[in-house]
Amino acid sequence: MGNGTIQPKHWRGVRQKMSIPPGAETRRPRPLVIPIKWYPSDQPWIKVNTDGAYTETSRKAGGGGVVRDASGKLLIAFATPLQAKSALEAELMAMFHGLELAKEFGKPVWIESDSEQVVKLAMGKKWGPAHVHQAVAQLVVARRHHNSRVTFISQEGNKAADLFAKEGLEREAF
């Protein structure tokens, strides 16, 4: 075994507890395909999809979103630059802007985000990292003053908001 080669004599006295059939194949996991689709809200709710974007290299942040009624009709869309120091803060600020715009329609607001962490922070159960405390507080207070709910949606179902968030990176004003 000096040269690193294992030979049959090295296996003397070793017995296998199980036999492996010849030609056995390992099964690969099959990809699970689930169609992702955006669904309109129930009456009388209006739905707001928001997203935030942040680029580390330029330290620019943007937010965007869409507000739709229960039939799926677009009520308003927005893209805005943000003064954020992280992607998390940009997501929170975009959600706040979306809520403020949707409140103008005078109906309960259902907010969807593709960030599970933002959804948890918006529920007011945790404060998150120190640099986002102000954004979390602002969002929680705004939610308390209006009938709203917050849920998670996958990135595939939030593409419109993602498009506007990226547009917000390039904008100079709301």
Coordinates of N, CA and C in Angstrom, one line a residue:
M1 N 0.8 -1.2 0.0 CA 0.0 0.0 0.0 C 0.9 1.2 0.0
G2 N 2.2 1.1 -0.1 CA 3.1 2.2 -0.1 C 2.8 3.1 -1.3
N3 N 2.4 2.6 -2.4 CA 2.2 3.5 -3.5 C 0.7 4.0 -3.6
G4 N -0.1 3.8 -2.6 CA -1.4 4.3 -2.5 C -2.5 3.4 -3.2
T5 N -2.1 2.2 -3.7 CA -3.0 1.4 -4.4 C -3.6 0.3 -3.4
I6 N -4.9 0.2 -3.4 CA -5.5 -0.8 -2.5 C -5.7 -2.0 -3.4
Q7 N -5.3 -3.1 -2.8 CA -5.3 -4.4 -3.5 C -6.2 -5.4 -2.8
P8 N -6.6 -6.4 -3.4 CA -7.5 -7.4 -2.8 C -7.0 -8.0 -1.5
K9 N -5.7 -8.1 -1.3 CA -5.2 -8.7 -0.1 C -5.4 -7.8 1.1
H10 N -5.7 -6.5 0.8 CA -5.9 -5.5 1.9 C -7.4 -5.7 2.5
W11 N -8.2 -6.4 1.7 CA -9.6 -6.5 2.1 C -9.9 -7.9 2.8
R12 N -8.9 -8.7 3.0 CA -9.1 -10.0 3.7 C -9.8 -9.8 5.0
G13 N -10.8 -10.6 5.2 CA -11.5 -10.6 6.5 C -12.6 -9.6 6.6
V14 N -12.7 -8.8 5.5 CA -13.8 -7.8 5.5 C -15.0 -8.4 4.8
R15 N -16.2 -8.3 5.5 CA -17.4 -8.8 4.9 C -18.4 -7.7 4.7
Q16 N -19.1 -7.7 3.6 CA -20.2 -6.7 3.4 C -21.4 -7.2 4.1
K17 N -22.2 -6.3 4.7 CA -23.4 -6.6 5.4 C -24.6 -6.6 4.3
M18 N -24.4 -6.0 3.2 CA -25.5 -6.0 2.2 C -24.8 -6.2 0.8
S19 N -25.6 -6.7 0.0 CA -25.1 -6.9 -1.4 C -25.7 -5.8 -2.3
I20 N -24.9 -5.3 -3.1 CA -25.3 -4.3 -4.1 C -25.5 -5.0 -5.4
P21 N -26.8 -5.0 -5.9 CA -27.0 -5.7 -7.2 C -26.2 -5.0 -8.3
P22 N -25.8 -5.8 -9.2 CA -25.0 -5.3 -10.4 C -25.9 -4.4 -11.2
G23 N -25.4 -3.3 -11.7 CA -26.2 -2.4 -12.6 C -27.2 -1.5 -11.8
A24 N -27.0 -1.4 -10.5 CA -27.9 -0.6 -9.7 C -27.7 0.9 -10.1
E25 N -28.7 1.6 -10.2 CA -28.6 3.0 -10.5 C -29.1 3.8 -9.3
T26 N -28.5 5.0 -9.2 CA -29.0 5.9 -8.2 C -30.1 6.8 -8.8
R27 N -31.2 7.0 -8.1 CA -32.3 7.8 -8.7 C -32.0 9.3 -8.4
R28 N -32.1 10.0 -9.4 CA -31.9 11.5 -9.3 C -33.2 12.1 -8.9
P29 N -33.2 13.1 -8.1 CA -34.5 13.8 -7.8 C -35.0 14.5 -9.0
R30 N -36.3 14.3 -9.2 CA -36.9 15.0 -10.4 C -37.3 16.4 -10.0
P31 N -37.1 17.3 -10.9 CA -37.5 18.7 -10.6 C -39.0 18.8 -10.4
L32 N -39.4 19.6 -9.4 CA -40.8 19.8 -9.2 C -41.2 21.0 -9.9
V33 N -42.2 20.9 -10.8 CA -42.7 22.0 -11.6 C -44.0 22.5 -11.1
I34 N -44.0 23.8 -10.6 CA -45.3 24.3 -10.1 C -45.5 25.7 -10.8
P35 N -46.6 25.8 -11.5 CA -46.8 27.1 -12.2 C -47.1 28.2 -11.2
I36 N -46.4 29.3 -11.4 CA -46.5 30.5 -10.5 C -47.4 31.5 -11.2
K37 N -48.4 32.0 -10.6 CA -49.3 32.9 -11.2 C -49.7 34.0 -10.2
W38 N -49.9 35.2 -10.6 CA -50.4 36.2 -9.7 C -51.9 36.1 -9.8
Y39 N -52.5 36.2 -8.6 CA -54.0 36.2 -8.5 C -54.5 37.5 -7.9
P40 N -55.6 38.0 -8.5 CA -56.2 39.2 -7.9 C -56.8 39.0 -6.5
S41 N -57.0 40.1 -5.8 CA -57.5 40.0 -4.5 C -59.0 39.7 -4.5
D42 N -59.6 39.4 -3.3 CA -61.0 39.3 -3.2 C -61.6 40.7 -3.0
Q43 N -62.9 40.9 -3.3 CA -63.6 42.2 -3.1 C -63.6 42.4 -1.6
P44 N -63.5 43.5 -1.0 CA -63.2 44.8 -1.6 C -61.8 45.2 -1.6
W45 N -60.9 44.2 -1.4 CA -59.4 44.5 -1.2 C -58.8 44.9 -2.6
I46 N -57.8 45.8 -2.4 CA -56.9 46.0 -3.6 C -55.6 45.5 -3.3
K47 N -54.9 45.0 -4.3 CA -53.6 44.3 -4.1 C -52.4 45.2 -4.5
V48 N -51.4 45.3 -3.7 CA -50.2 46.0 -4.0 C -49.0 45.0 -4.0
N49 N -48.4 45.0 -5.1 CA -47.1 44.2 -5.3 C -46.0 45.1 -5.3
T50 N -45.0 44.9 -4.4 CA -43.9 45.8 -4.3 C -42.6 45.1 -4.3
D51 N -41.5 45.8 -4.7 CA -40.2 45.2 -4.7 C -39.2 46.3 -4.6
G52 N -38.0 46.0 -4.0 CA -37.0 46.9 -3.8 C -35.7 46.4 -4.5
A53 N -34.8 47.3 -4.9 CA -33.6 46.9 -5.6 C -32.5 47.8 -5.0
Y54 N -31.3 47.2 -5.0 CA -30.1 47.9 -4.4 C -28.9 47.3 -5.1
T55 N -28.0 48.2 -5.6 CA -26.8 47.8 -6.2 C -25.6 48.3 -5.3
E56 N -24.8 47.3 -4.9 CA -23.7 47.5 -4.0 C -22.7 48.4 -4.6
T57 N -22.4 48.2 -5.9 CA -21.3 49.0 -6.6 C -21.6 50.5 -6.6
S58 N -22.8 50.8 -7.0 CA -23.1 52.3 -7.1 C -23.8 52.8 -5.8
R59 N -24.2 51.9 -4.9 CA -24.9 52.3 -3.7 C -26.2 53.0 -4.0
K60 N -26.8 52.6 -5.1 CA -28.1 53.2 -5.5 C -29.2 52.2 -5.1
A61 N -30.4 52.8 -4.7 CA -31.5 51.9 -4.3 C -32.7 52.4 -5.1
G62 N -33.6 51.5 -5.4 CA -34.9 51.9 -6.0 C -36.0 51.0 -5.6
G63 N -37.2 51.5 -5.7 CA -38.4 50.7 -5.3 C -39.4 50.9 -6.4
G64 N -40.3 49.9 -6.4 CA -41.4 50.0 -7.4 C -42.5 49.1 -7.0
G65 N -43.6 49.2 -7.7 CA -44.7 48.4 -7.4 C -45.9 48.7 -8.3
V66 N -46.9 47.8 -8.2 CA -48.2 48.0 -8.9 C -49.3 47.8 -7.9
V67 N -50.4 48.7 -8.2 CA -51.6 48.6 -7.4 C -52.7 48.2 -8.3
R68 N -53.4 47.1 -8.0 CA -54.5 46.6 -8.8 C -55.8 46.3 -8.0
D69 N -56.9 46.5 -8.7 CA -58.2 46.2 -8.0 C -58.5 44.7 -8.0
A70 N -59.7 44.4 -7.5 CA -60.1 42.9 -7.4 C -60.2 42.3 -8.7
S71 N -60.4 43.0 -9.8 CA -60.6 42.4 -11.1 C -59.2 42.3 -11.8
G72 N -58.2 42.8 -11.2 CA -56.8 42.8 -11.8 C -56.5 44.0 -12.6
K73 N -57.4 45.0 -12.6 CA -57.2 46.2 -13.4 C -56.1 47.0 -12.7
L74 N -55.1 47.5 -13.5 CA -54.1 48.4 -12.9 C -54.6 49.7 -12.5
L75 N -54.5 50.1 -11.2 CA -54.9 51.4 -10.7 C -53.8 52.4 -10.8
I76 N -52.6 52.0 -10.4 CA -51.4 52.8 -10.4 C -50.1 52.0 -10.3
A77 N -49.1 52.5 -10.9 CA -47.8 51.8 -10.8 C -46.8 52.9 -10.4
F78 N -45.7 52.5 -9.8 CA -44.7 53.5 -9.4 C -43.3 52.9 -9.4
A79 N -42.4 53.8 -9.7 CA -40.9 53.6 -9.7 C -40.3 54.8 -9.0
T80 N -39.4 54.6 -8.1 CA -38.8 55.7 -7.4 C -37.4 55.4 -6.9
P81 N -36.5 56.4 -6.9 CA -35.3 56.1 -6.2 C -35.5 56.2 -4.7
L82 N -34.6 55.5 -4.0 CA -34.7 55.5 -2.5 C -33.4 55.8 -1.9
Q83 N -33.5 56.3 -0.7 CA -32.3 56.5 0.1 C -32.1 55.4 1.1
A84 N -31.7 54.2 0.6 CA -31.5 53.0 1.4 C -30.1 52.6 1.4
K85 N -29.7 51.9 2.4 CA -28.3 51.4 2.6 C -28.2 49.9 2.3
S86 N -29.3 49.2 2.0 CA -29.3 47.8 1.7 C -30.5 47.4 0.9
A87 N -30.4 46.2 0.4 CA -31.6 45.6 -0.3 C -32.8 45.5 0.6
L88 N -32.5 45.0 1.8 CA -33.6 44.9 2.8 C -34.3 46.2 3.1
E89 N -33.6 47.2 3.3 CA -34.1 48.6 3.5 C -34.9 49.1 2.3
A90 N -34.4 48.8 1.1 CA -35.1 49.2 -0.1 C -36.4 48.5 -0.3
E91 N -36.4 47.2 0.1 CA -37.7 46.4 0.0 C -38.7 47.0 1.0
L92 N -38.3 47.3 2.2 CA -39.2 47.9 3.2 C -39.7 49.3 2.8
M93 N -38.9 50.1 2.3 CA -39.3 51.4 1.8 C -40.2 51.4 0.6
A94 N -40.0 50.4 -0.3 CA -40.9 50.3 -1.4 C -42.3 49.8 -1.0
M95 N -42.3 48.9 0.0 CA -43.6 48.5 0.6 C -44.3 49.7 1.2
F96 N -43.6 50.5 1.9 CA -44.2 51.7 2.6 C -44.8 52.6 1.5
H97 N -44.1 52.9 0.4 CA -44.6 53.7 -0.6 C -45.8 53.1 -1.3
G98 N -45.8 51.8 -1.5 CA -46.9 51.1 -2.1 C -48.2 51.2 -1.3
L99 N -48.0 51.1 0.0 CA -49.1 51.2 1.0 C -49.7 52.6 1.0
E100 N -48.8 53.6 1.0 CA -49.3 55.0 1.0 C -50.1 55.3 -0.2
L101 N -49.6 54.8 -1.4 CA -50.4 55.1 -2.6 C -51.7 54.3 -2.6
A102 N -51.7 53.1 -2.2 CA -52.9 52.3 -2.2 C -54.0 52.8 -1.2
K103 N -53.6 53.4 -0.1 CA -54.5 54.0 0.9 C -55.4 55.0 0.3
E104 N -54.9 55.7 -0.7 CA -55.7 56.8 -1.4 C -57.0 56.3 -2.0
F105 N -57.1 55.0 -2.3 CA -58.3 54.4 -2.9 C -59.4 54.1 -1.9
G106 N -59.0 54.2 -0.6 CA -60.0 54.1 0.5 C -60.5 52.6 0.7
K107 N -59.8 51.7 0.3 CA -60.2 50.3 0.5 C -59.1 49.5 1.2
P108 N -59.4 48.3 1.8 CA -58.4 47.5 2.5 C -57.3 47.2 1.5
V109 N -56.1 47.1 2.0 CA -54.9 46.9 1.1 C -54.2 45.6 1.4
W110 N -54.1 44.8 0.4 CA -53.3 43.5 0.5 C -52.0 43.7 -0.1
I111 N -50.9 43.6 0.6 CA -49.6 43.8 0.1 C -48.9 42.5 -0.1
E112 N -48.2 42.4 -1.2 CA -47.4 41.2 -1.5 C -46.0 41.6 -1.8
S113 N -45.1 40.8 -1.2 CA -43.6 41.0 -1.4 C -43.0 39.7 -1.7
D114 N -41.9 39.7 -2.5 CA -41.1 38.5 -2.8 C -40.0 38.3 -1.8
S115 N -40.0 39.0 -0.7 CA -39.0 38.8 0.4 C -39.7 38.4 1.7
E116 N -39.4 37.1 2.0 CA -40.0 36.6 3.3 C -39.6 37.3 4.5
Q117 N -38.4 37.8 4.5 CA -37.9 38.6 5.7 C -38.7 39.9 5.8
V118 N -39.0 40.6 4.7 CA -39.7 41.8 4.7 C -41.1 41.6 5.2
V119 N -41.7 40.5 4.7 CA -43.1 40.1 5.2 C -43.1 39.9 6.7
K120 N -42.1 39.2 7.2 CA -42.1 39.0 8.7 C -41.9 40.4 9.4
L121 N -41.0 41.2 8.9 CA -40.8 42.5 9.6 C -42.0 43.4 9.5
A122 N -42.7 43.4 8.4 CA -43.9 44.2 8.2 C -45.1 43.7 9.1
M123 N -45.0 42.5 9.5 CA -46.0 42.0 10.5 C -45.8 42.5 11.9
G124 N -44.6 43.1 12.1 CA -44.3 43.8 13.4 C -43.9 42.8 14.5
K125 N -43.5 41.6 14.1 CA -43.0 40.6 15.1 C -41.6 40.8 15.5
K126 N -40.8 41.3 14.6 CA -39.4 41.5 14.8 C -39.0 42.9 14.2
W127 N -37.8 43.3 14.7 CA -37.3 44.6 14.2 C -36.2 44.5 13.1
G128 N -35.6 43.4 13.0 CA -34.6 43.2 12.0 C -33.3 43.9 12.4
P129 N -32.3 44.0 11.5 CA -31.0 44.7 11.8 C -31.3 46.1 12.1
A130 N -30.3 46.7 12.9 CA -30.4 48.1 13.4 C -30.6 49.1 12.3
H131 N -30.0 48.9 11.1 CA -30.1 49.9 10.1 C -31.5 50.0 9.4
V132 N -32.3 49.1 9.7 CA -33.7 49.1 9.1 C -34.8 49.4 10.1
H133 N -34.4 49.7 11.3 CA -35.4 49.9 12.4 C -36.4 51.0 12.0
Q134 N -35.9 52.1 11.5 CA -36.7 53.3 11.1 C -37.7 52.9 10.0
A135 N -37.2 52.2 9.0 CA -38.1 51.8 7.9 C -39.2 50.8 8.4
V136 N -38.8 49.9 9.3 CA -39.8 48.9 9.9 C -40.8 49.7 10.7
A137 N -40.4 50.6 11.5 CA -41.3 51.4 12.4 C -42.3 52.2 11.5
Q138 N -41.8 52.8 10.5 CA -42.6 53.6 9.6 C -43.7 52.7 9.0
L139 N -43.3 51.5 8.5 CA -44.2 50.6 7.9 C -45.3 50.1 8.8
V140 N -44.8 49.7 10.0 CA -45.7 49.1 11.0 C -46.8 50.2 11.5
V141 N -46.4 51.4 11.7 CA -47.3 52.5 12.1 C -48.3 52.7 10.9
A142 N -47.8 52.8 9.7 CA -48.7 53.0 8.6 C -49.8 51.9 8.5
R143 N -49.3 50.6 8.7 CA -50.3 49.5 8.7 C -51.3 49.6 9.8
R144 N -50.9 50.1 10.9 CA -51.9 50.2 12.1 C -53.0 51.2 11.8
H145 N -52.7 52.1 10.9 CA -53.7 53.2 10.6 C -54.5 52.8 9.4
H146 N -54.4 51.6 8.9 CA -55.1 51.3 7.7 C -55.3 49.7 7.7
N147 N -56.5 49.3 7.3 CA -56.8 47.9 7.2 C -55.9 47.2 6.1
S148 N -55.0 46.4 6.5 CA -54.1 45.8 5.5 C -53.6 44.4 6.0
R149 N -53.1 43.7 5.0 CA -52.5 42.4 5.3 C -51.3 42.3 4.4
V150 N -50.3 41.5 4.8 CA -49.1 41.3 4.1 C -48.8 39.8 3.8
T151 N -48.5 39.4 2.6 CA -48.2 38.0 2.3 C -47.0 37.9 1.4
F152 N -46.5 36.7 1.3 CA -45.3 36.4 0.4 C -45.8 36.0 -0.9
I153 N -45.1 36.4 -2.0 CA -45.3 35.9 -3.3 C -43.9 35.6 -3.9
S154 N -43.8 34.5 -4.7 CA -42.5 34.2 -5.2 C -42.1 35.2 -6.3
Q155 N -40.8 35.2 -6.6 CA -40.3 36.2 -7.6 C -41.0 36.1 -8.9
E156 N -41.4 34.9 -9.3 CA -42.0 34.7 -10.6 C -43.4 35.3 -10.6
G157 N -44.1 35.4 -9.5 CA -45.4 36.1 -9.4 C -45.3 37.6 -9.2
N158 N -44.1 38.1 -9.0 CA -43.9 39.5 -8.7 C -43.0 40.2 -9.7
K159 N -43.1 39.8 -10.9 CA -42.2 40.3 -12.0 C -42.5 41.7 -12.3
A160 N -43.8 42.1 -12.3 CA -44.1 43.5 -12.6 C -43.5 44.5 -11.6
A161 N -43.6 44.2 -10.3 CA -43.0 45.0 -9.3 C -41.5 45.0 -9.4
D162 N -40.9 43.9 -9.8 CA -39.5 43.8 -10.0 C -39.0 44.7 -11.1
L163 N -39.8 44.8 -12.2 CA -39.4 45.7 -13.3 C -39.4 47.1 -12.9
F164 N -40.5 47.5 -12.1 CA -40.5 48.9 -11.6 C -39.5 49.2 -10.6
A165 N -39.1 48.3 -9.8 CA -38.0 48.5 -8.8 C -36.7 48.8 -9.5
K166 N -36.4 48.0 -10.6 CA -35.2 48.2 -11.4 C -35.2 49.6 -12.1
E167 N -36.4 50.0 -12.5 CA -36.6 51.3 -13.1 C -36.3 52.4 -12.1
G168 N -36.7 52.1 -10.9 CA -36.5 53.1 -9.8 C -35.0 53.4 -9.5
L169 N -34.2 52.4 -9.8 CA -32.7 52.6 -9.7 C -32.2 53.7 -10.6
E170 N -32.8 53.8 -11.8 CA -32.4 54.7 -12.8 C -33.0 56.1 -12.7
R171 N -34.1 56.2 -12.0 CA -34.8 57.5 -11.9 C -34.1 58.5 -11.0
E172 N -34.4 59.7 -11.2 CA -33.9 60.8 -10.4 C -35.0 61.3 -9.4
A173 N -36.3 61.0 -9.7 CA -37.4 61.4 -8.8 C -38.5 60.4 -8.9
F174 N -39.5 60.5 -8.0 CA -40.6 59.6 -7.9 C -41.4 59.7 -9.2

